[in-house]
Coordinates of C-alpha atoms and ligand atoms in Angstrom, one line a residue:
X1 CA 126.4 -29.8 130.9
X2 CA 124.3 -28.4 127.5
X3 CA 125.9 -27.2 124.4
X4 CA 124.2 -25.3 121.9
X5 CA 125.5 -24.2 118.8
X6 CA 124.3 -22.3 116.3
X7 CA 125.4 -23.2 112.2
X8 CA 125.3 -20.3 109.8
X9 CA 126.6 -19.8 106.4
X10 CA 129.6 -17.7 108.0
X11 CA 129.7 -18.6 111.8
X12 CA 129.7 -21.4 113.5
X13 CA 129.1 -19.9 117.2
X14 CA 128.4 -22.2 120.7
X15 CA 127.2 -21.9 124.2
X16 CA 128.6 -24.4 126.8
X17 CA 126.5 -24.5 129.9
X18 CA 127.0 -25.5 133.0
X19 CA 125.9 -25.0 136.8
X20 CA 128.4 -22.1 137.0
X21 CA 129.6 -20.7 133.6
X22 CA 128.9 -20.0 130.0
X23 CA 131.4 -20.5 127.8
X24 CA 130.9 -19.2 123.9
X25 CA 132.9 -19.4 121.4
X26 CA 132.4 -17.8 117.5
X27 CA 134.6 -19.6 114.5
X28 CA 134.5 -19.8 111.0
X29 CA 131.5 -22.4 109.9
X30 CA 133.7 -22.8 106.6
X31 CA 136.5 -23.4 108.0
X32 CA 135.3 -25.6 111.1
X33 CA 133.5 -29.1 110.4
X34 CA 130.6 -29.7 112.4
X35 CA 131.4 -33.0 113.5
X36 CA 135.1 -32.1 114.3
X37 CA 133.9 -29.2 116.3
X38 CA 131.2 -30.7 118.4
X39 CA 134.1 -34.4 119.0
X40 CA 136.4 -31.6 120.4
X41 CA 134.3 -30.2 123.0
X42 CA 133.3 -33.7 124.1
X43 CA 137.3 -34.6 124.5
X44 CA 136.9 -31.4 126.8
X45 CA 134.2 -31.4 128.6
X46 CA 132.9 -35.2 128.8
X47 CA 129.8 -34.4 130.9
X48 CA 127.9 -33.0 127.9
X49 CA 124.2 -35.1 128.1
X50 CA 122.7 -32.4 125.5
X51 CA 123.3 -30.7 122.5
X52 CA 121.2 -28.6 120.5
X53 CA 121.9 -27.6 117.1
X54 CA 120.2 -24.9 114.7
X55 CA 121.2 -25.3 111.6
X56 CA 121.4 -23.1 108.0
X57 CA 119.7 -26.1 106.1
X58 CA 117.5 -28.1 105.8
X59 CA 116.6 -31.0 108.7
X60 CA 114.5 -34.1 109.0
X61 CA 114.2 -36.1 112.1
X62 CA 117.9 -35.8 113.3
X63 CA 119.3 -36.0 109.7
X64 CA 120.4 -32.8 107.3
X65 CA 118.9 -33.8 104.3
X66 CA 121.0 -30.4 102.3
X67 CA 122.9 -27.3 103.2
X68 CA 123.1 -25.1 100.4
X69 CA 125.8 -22.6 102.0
X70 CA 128.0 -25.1 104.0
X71 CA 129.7 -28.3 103.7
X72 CA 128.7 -31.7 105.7
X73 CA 130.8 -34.6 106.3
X74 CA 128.3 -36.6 108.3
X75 CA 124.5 -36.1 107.4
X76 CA 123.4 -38.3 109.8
X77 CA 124.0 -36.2 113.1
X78 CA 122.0 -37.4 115.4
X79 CA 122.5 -40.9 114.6
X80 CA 126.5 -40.7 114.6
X81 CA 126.9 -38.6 118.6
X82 CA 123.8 -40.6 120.0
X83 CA 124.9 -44.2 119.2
X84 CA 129.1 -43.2 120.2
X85 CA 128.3 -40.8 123.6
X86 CA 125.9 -41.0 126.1
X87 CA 124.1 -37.8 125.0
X88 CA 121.1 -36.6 123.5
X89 CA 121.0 -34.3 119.9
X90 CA 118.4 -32.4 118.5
X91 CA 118.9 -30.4 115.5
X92 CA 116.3 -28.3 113.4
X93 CA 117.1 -25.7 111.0
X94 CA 118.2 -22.4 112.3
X95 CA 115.0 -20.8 111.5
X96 CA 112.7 -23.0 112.9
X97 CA 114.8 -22.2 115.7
X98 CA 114.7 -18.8 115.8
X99 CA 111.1 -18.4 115.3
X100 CA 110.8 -20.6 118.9
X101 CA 113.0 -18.6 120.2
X102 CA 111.3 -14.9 119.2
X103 CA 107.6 -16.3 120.0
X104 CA 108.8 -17.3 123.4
X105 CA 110.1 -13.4 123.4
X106 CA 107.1 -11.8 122.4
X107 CA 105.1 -13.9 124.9
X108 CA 103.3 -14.2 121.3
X109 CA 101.6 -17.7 118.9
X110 CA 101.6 -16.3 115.8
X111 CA 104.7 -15.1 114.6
X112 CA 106.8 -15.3 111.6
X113 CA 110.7 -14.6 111.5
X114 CA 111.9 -13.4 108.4
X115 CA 116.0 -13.7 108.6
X116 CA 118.7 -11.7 106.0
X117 CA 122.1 -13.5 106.6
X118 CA 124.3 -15.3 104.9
X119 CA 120.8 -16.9 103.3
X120 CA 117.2 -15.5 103.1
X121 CA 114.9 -17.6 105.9
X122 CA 112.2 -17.8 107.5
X123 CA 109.8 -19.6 109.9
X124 CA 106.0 -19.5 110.9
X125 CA 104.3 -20.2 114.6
X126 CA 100.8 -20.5 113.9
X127 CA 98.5 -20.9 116.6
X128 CA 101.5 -21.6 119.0
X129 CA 102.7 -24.8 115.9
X130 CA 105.6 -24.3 114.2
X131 CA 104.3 -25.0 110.6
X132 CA 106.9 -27.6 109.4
X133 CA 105.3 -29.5 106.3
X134 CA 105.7 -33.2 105.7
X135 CA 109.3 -33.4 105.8
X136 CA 110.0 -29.7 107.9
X137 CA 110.5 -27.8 104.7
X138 CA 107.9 -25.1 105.4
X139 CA 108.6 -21.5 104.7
X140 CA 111.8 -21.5 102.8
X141 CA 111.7 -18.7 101.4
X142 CA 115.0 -18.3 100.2
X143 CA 114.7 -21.2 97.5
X144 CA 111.5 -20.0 95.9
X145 CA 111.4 -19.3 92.2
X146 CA 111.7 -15.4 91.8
X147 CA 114.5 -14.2 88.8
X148 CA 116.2 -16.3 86.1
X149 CA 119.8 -15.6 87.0
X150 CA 123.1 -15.7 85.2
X151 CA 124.6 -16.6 89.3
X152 CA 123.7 -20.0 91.1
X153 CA 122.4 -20.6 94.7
X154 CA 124.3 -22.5 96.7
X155 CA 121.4 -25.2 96.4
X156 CA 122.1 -25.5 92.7
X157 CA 118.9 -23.5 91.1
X158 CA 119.5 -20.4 89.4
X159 CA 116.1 -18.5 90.1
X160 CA 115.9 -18.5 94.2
X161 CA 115.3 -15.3 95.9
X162 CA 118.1 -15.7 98.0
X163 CA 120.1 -14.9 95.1
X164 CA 119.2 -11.1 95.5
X165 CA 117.7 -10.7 98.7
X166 CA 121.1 -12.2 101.5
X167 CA 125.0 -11.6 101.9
X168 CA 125.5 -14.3 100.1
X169 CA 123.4 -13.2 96.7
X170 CA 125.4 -9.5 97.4
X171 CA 128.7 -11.0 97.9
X172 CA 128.1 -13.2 94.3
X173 CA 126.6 -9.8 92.7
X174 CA 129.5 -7.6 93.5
X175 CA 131.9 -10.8 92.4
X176 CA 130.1 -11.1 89.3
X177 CA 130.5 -7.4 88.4
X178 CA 133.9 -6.8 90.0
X179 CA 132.9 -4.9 92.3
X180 CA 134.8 -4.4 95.2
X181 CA 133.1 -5.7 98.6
X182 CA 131.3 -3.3 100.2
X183 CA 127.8 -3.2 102.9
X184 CA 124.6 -2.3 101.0
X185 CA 124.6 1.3 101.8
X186 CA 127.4 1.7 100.8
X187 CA 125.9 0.6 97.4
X188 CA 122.9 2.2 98.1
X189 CA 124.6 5.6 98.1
X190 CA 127.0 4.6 95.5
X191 CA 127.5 6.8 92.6
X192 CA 128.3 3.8 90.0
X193 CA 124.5 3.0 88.8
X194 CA 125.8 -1.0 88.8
X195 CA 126.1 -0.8 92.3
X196 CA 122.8 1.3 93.4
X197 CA 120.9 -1.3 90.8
X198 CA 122.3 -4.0 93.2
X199 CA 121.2 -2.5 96.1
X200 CA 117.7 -2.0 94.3
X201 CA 117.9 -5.5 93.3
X202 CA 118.3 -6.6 97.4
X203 CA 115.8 -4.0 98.2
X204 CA 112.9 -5.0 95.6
X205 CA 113.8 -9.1 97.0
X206 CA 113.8 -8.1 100.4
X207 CA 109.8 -6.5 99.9
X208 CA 108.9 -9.5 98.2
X209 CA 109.8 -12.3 100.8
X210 CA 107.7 -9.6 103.3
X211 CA 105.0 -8.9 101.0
X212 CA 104.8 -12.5 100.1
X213 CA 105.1 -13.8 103.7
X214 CA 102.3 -11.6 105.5
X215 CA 100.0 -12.3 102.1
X216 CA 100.4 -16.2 102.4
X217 CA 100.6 -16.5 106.3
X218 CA 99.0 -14.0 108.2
X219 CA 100.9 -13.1 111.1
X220 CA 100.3 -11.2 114.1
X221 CA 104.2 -10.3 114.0
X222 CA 107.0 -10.1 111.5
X223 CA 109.9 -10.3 113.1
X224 CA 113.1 -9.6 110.9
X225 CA 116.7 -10.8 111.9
X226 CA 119.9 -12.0 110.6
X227 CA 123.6 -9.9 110.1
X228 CA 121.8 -8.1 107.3
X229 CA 119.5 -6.3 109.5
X230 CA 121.3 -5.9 112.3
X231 CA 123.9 -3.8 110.4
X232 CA 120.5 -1.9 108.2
X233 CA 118.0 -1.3 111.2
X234 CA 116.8 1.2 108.2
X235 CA 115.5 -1.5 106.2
X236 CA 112.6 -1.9 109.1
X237 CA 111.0 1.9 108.5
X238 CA 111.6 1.3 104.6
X239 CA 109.7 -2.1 104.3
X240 CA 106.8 -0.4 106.5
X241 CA 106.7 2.3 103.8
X242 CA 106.7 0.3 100.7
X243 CA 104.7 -2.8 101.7
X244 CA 101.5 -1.4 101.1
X245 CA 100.6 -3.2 97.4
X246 CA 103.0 -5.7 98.0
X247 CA 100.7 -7.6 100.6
X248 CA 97.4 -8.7 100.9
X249 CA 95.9 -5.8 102.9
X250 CA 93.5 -7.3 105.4
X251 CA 96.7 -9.2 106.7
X252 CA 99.1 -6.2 106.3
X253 CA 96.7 -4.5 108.2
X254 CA 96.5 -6.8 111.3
X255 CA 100.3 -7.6 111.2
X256 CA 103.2 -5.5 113.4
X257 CA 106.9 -5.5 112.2
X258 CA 109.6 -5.4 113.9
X259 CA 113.1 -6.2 114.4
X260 CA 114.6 -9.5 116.8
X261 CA 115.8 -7.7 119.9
X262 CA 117.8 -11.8 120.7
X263 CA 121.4 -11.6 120.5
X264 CA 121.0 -14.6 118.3
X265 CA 118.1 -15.7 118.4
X266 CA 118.9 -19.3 116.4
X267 CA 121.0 -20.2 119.3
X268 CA 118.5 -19.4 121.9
X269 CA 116.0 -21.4 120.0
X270 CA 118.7 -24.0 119.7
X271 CA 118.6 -24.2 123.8
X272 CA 114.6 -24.8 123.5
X273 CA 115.0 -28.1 121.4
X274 CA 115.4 -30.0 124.6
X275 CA 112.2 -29.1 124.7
X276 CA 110.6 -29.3 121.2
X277 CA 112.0 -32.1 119.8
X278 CA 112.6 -31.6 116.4
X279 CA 110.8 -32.3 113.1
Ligands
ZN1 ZN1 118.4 -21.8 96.2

């Protein structure tokens, strides 16, 4: 039997496989502790030998080193289920995940996944190698500097573009102005100006992490996921519009954008680290 769970800033959601079923399962990742989770299903189903986690933070060799939008009891993950059950975990982050998961879609090895959810991520396969860095912290793009803020991140720096550009930095904006909480075209169409300048402010984020991304990497595809998409296809057709000046145009030129047609496409990657063991 395989589990494979998927950790977002919102959702904690799993798939338990076995010879003849799939059984999922989507709870609250606030409310639900990893380790608690993953101890029940192994009280239920003993005959798990692998699980595979992809997870909204940031991950060295079996160990989450930070999580700006959750809370972690045990860091040391792999460590803690590998020396009490006969089992093998892998976790990576969620977007070094996905991106697996979306080249393996597109038949493609050279793609970056640019994700809008709870946080702003993203992940690059270059030459069919995930880029990972020296301690598998490439490409996150939520935590660069971008705008002094009045708001914190959930990683404890006030300037990050996830700030503007993810759920989270909306929900915090809309708090912050007492706003009540609404999607973003909703905002968008709003007639308050507070509200379309959040929007804006998402917007004008949003074309920089693309802009950015396609200037400093090169892809032959920009894929974009995440809740925030999926709920603004519209976004796609705008960011096509406005990239042009907002990327380097010999790579804007060669690169095709589209939208992640996975379900979830972290927790399809998180089925391909048996695999790609993880960084
Ligand atoms: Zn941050």
């Amino acid at each position: 039997m395989k589990l494979s769970i998927d950790v977002g800033g919102t959702n904690l959601r799993s798939e338990l496989h076995s010879q003849s079923e799939i059984v999922c399962e989507d709870v609250s990742s606030q409310e639900n502790d990893l380790i608690d989770f993953i101890e029940a299903k192994l009280q239920s189903y003993p005959l798990i030998s692998f699980i595979g986690i992809a997870f909204a933070g940031q991950i060295y060799k079996g160990e989450i080193l930070s999580a700006p939008n959750l809370r972690i009891k045990e860091p040391k993950i792999k460590e803690y289920f590998e020396s009490r059950y006969n089992l093998i975990l892998e976790i990576d982050n969620d977007l070094n995940c996905a991106v697996r998961a979306e080249a393996h879609y597109f038949q493609s090895d050279s793609v970056l996944a640019l994700y809008v959810g709870t946080g702003l991520g993203s992940a690059f396969i270059d030459n069919g190698q995930l880029v990972r860095g020296v301690k598998n912290q490439a490409f996150e793009i939520g935590h660069i500097p971008y705008k002094k803020s009045t708001l914190a991140c959930g990683c404890g720096k006030t300037n990050c573009l996830e700030l503007y550009a993810s759920a989270s930095g909306l929900n915090k904006w809309m708090h912050y102005y007492n706003i009540p909480n609404v999607s973003l075209l909703e905002l968008e169409n709003s007639p308050e100006t507070k509200n379309r300048e959040i929007a804006f402010a998402f917007k004008e984020a949003l074309l920089f992490a693309a802009g950015t991304l396609i200037t400093i990497a090169n892809p032959k595809i920009l894929v974009l996921g995440g809740g925030v998409i999926k709920h603004n296809p519209y976004l796609l057709e705008w960011l096509k519009e406005s990239l042009r000046g907002q990327a380097f145009s010999a790579s804007l030129d060669e690169v095709t954008l589209v939208i992640s047609e996975l379900q979830n496409g972290a927790i399809s990657g998180a089925k391909l680290l048996e695999e790609h063991k993880n960084g």
